[in-house]
XYZ file of C-alpha atoms in Angstrom:
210
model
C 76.682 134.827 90.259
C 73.427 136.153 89.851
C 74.202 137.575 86.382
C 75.521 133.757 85.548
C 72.133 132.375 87.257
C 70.039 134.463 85.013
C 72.117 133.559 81.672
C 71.475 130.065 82.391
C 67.594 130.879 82.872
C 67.639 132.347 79.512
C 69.232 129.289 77.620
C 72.983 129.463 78.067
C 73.636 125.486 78.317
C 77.577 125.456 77.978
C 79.193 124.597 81.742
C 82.651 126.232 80.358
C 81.252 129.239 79.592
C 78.773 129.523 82.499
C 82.210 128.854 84.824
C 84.155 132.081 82.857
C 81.348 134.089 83.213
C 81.506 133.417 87.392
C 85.295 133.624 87.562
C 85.844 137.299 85.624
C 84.560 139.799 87.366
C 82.925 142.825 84.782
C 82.873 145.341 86.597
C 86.668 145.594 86.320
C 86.422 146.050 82.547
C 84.017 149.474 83.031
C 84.684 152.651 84.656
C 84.041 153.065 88.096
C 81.221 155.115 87.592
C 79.277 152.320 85.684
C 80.554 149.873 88.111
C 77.020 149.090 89.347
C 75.443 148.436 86.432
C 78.024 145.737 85.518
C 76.044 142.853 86.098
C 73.062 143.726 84.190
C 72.242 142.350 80.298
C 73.442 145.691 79.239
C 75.901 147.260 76.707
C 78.094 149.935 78.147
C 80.212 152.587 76.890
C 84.388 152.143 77.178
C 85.396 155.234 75.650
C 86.511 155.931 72.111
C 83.062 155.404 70.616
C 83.204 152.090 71.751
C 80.963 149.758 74.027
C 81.327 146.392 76.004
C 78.629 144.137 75.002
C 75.834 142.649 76.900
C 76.828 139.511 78.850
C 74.386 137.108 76.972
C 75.804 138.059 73.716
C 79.161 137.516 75.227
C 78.146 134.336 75.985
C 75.872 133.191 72.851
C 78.561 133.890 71.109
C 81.352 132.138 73.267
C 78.932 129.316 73.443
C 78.508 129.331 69.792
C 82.574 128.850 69.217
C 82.768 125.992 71.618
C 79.973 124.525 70.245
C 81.265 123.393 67.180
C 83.212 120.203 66.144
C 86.552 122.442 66.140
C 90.404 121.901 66.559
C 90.583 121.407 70.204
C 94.052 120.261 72.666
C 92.890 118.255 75.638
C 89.295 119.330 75.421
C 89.787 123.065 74.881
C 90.094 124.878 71.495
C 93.675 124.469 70.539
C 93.979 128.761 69.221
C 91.285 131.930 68.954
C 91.452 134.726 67.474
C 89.702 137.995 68.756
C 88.925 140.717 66.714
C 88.183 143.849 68.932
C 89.888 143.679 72.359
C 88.186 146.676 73.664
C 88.318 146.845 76.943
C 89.693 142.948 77.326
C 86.569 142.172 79.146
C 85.821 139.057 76.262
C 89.431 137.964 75.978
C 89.636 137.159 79.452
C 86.481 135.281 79.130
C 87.761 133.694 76.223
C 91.532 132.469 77.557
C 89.533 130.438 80.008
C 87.894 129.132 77.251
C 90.864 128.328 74.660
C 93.903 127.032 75.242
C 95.866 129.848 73.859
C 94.228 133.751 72.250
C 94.860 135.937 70.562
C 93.301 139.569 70.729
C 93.656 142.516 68.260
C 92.304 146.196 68.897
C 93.007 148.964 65.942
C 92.136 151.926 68.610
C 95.793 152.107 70.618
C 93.936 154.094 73.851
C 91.181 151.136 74.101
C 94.151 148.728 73.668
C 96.085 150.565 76.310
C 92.974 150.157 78.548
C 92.947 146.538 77.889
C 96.286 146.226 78.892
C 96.003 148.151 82.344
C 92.497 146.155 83.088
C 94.144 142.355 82.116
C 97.643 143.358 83.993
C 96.350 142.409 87.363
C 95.238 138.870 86.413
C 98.344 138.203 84.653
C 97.023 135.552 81.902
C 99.741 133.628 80.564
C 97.930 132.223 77.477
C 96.221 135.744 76.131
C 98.869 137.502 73.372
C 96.899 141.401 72.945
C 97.500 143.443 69.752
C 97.690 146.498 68.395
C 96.702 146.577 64.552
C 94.142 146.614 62.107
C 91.932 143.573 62.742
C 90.247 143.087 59.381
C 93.301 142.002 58.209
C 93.214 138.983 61.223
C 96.764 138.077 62.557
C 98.214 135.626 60.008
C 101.423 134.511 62.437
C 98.947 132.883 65.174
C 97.308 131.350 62.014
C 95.388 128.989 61.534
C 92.853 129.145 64.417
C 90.588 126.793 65.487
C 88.294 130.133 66.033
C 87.878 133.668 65.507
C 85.033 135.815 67.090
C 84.281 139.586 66.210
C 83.259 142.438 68.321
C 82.204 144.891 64.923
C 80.262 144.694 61.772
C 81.229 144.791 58.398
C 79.018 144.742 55.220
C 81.201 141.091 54.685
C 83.470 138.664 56.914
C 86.945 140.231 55.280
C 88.745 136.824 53.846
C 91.933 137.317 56.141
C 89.413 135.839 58.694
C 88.367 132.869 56.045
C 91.909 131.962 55.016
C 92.975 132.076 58.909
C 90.621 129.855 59.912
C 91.804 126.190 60.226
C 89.988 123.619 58.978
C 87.573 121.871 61.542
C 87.602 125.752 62.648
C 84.826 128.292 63.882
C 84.193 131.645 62.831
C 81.476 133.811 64.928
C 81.057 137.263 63.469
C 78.092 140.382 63.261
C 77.577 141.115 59.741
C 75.390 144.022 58.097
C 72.653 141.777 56.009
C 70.397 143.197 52.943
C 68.232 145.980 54.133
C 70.852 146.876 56.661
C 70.110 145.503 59.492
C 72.913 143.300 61.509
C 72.854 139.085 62.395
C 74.939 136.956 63.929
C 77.082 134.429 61.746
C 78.511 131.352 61.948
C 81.124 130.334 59.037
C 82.728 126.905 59.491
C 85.364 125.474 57.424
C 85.632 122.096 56.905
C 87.383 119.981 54.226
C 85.132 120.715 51.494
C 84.898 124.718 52.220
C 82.900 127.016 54.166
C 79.380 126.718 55.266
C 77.440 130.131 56.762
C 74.905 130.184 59.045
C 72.972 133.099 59.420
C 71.289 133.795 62.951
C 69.349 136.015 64.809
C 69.418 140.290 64.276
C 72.269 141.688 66.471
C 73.909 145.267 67.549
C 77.616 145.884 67.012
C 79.550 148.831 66.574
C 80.729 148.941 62.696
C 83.919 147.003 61.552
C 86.868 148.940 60.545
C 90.015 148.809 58.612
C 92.960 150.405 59.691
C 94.378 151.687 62.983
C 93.953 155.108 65.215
């Protein structure tokens, strides 16, 4: 709660995602051994290169999916997409979020982790994956949004086309000059619109699975 407290402090306004923040506990996504640095605005490693991310970009960028004018069911964002489950810390934030997600990892031991850490709270509405996730997951299509845990040099257009319209896309991207921002596609009738935010550090998008 402390960790929540302190989130708020530094701007996070969103009750929903101040409430999923308070009801998953972290430190069951990390190793034991990093178990009491769980709670602090830190990135950690998971294993296979890979890292959870700090809790306030977790939630700017949870916040940032909820806050736009998208395809919701009874207040709730009808369908999101994950790309990177790692270890399933996010998509457990995010099916308290979303009415129904979907999460895809291309590494099979960090989606095997995922698995054993989200077994014991049994989640009926999160669907994880195992495949490439620059390709998205065109049967759960369209979403009403999609969030990315890596960086690509572009948003891949599988992402684009899945996205429904009134939809949400929240995404790292590498920008001229290299460094990395947050961005913010939505689709509406008329096409997409991109919003480019502030510089951000991700572990590099992939194609493919390992």
């Amino acid at each position: 709660m402390r960790m929540v407290q302190k989130l708020e402090a530094q701007g996070i306004r969103s009750d929903a995602v101040l409430q999923a923040l308070g009801r998953v506990e972290r430190h069951r996504f990390v190793d034991s051994g990093l178990a009491n640095q769980a709670y602090e605005d830190t990135s950690l490693p998971i294993g296979w290169g890979q890292t959870i991310s700090k809790p306030s970009v977790v939630a700017r960028m949870a916040e940032l999916l909820l806050g736009a004018d998208i395809v919701r069911q009874g207040g709730m964002p009808a369908r999101v997409l994950e790309i990177g489950t790692g270890c399933g810390y996010q998509a457990a934030l995010l099916a308290q979020l979303a009415r129904e997600v979907y999460s895809i990892e291309r590494l099979r031991g960090l989606h095997e982790k995922a698995q054993a850490n989200l077994r014991p709270f049994r989640i009926a509405n999160l669907h994880l994956l195992f495949g490439d996730g620059m390709a998205g997951y065109a049967r759960g299509a369209p979403y009403a949004g999609i969030i990315a845990a890596a960086g690509g040099e572009e948003v891949p257009s599988a992402w684009c086309e899945q996205l429904a319209v009134g939809g949400r896309l929240v995404a790292p991207t590498v920008m001229v000059g290299g460094r990395q921002a947050l961005v913010v596609i939505d689709r509406s009738a008329q096409g997409l619109q991109q919003t480019v935010l502030e510089d951000v550090h991700f572990v590099p998008l992939k194609s493919g699975i390992a």
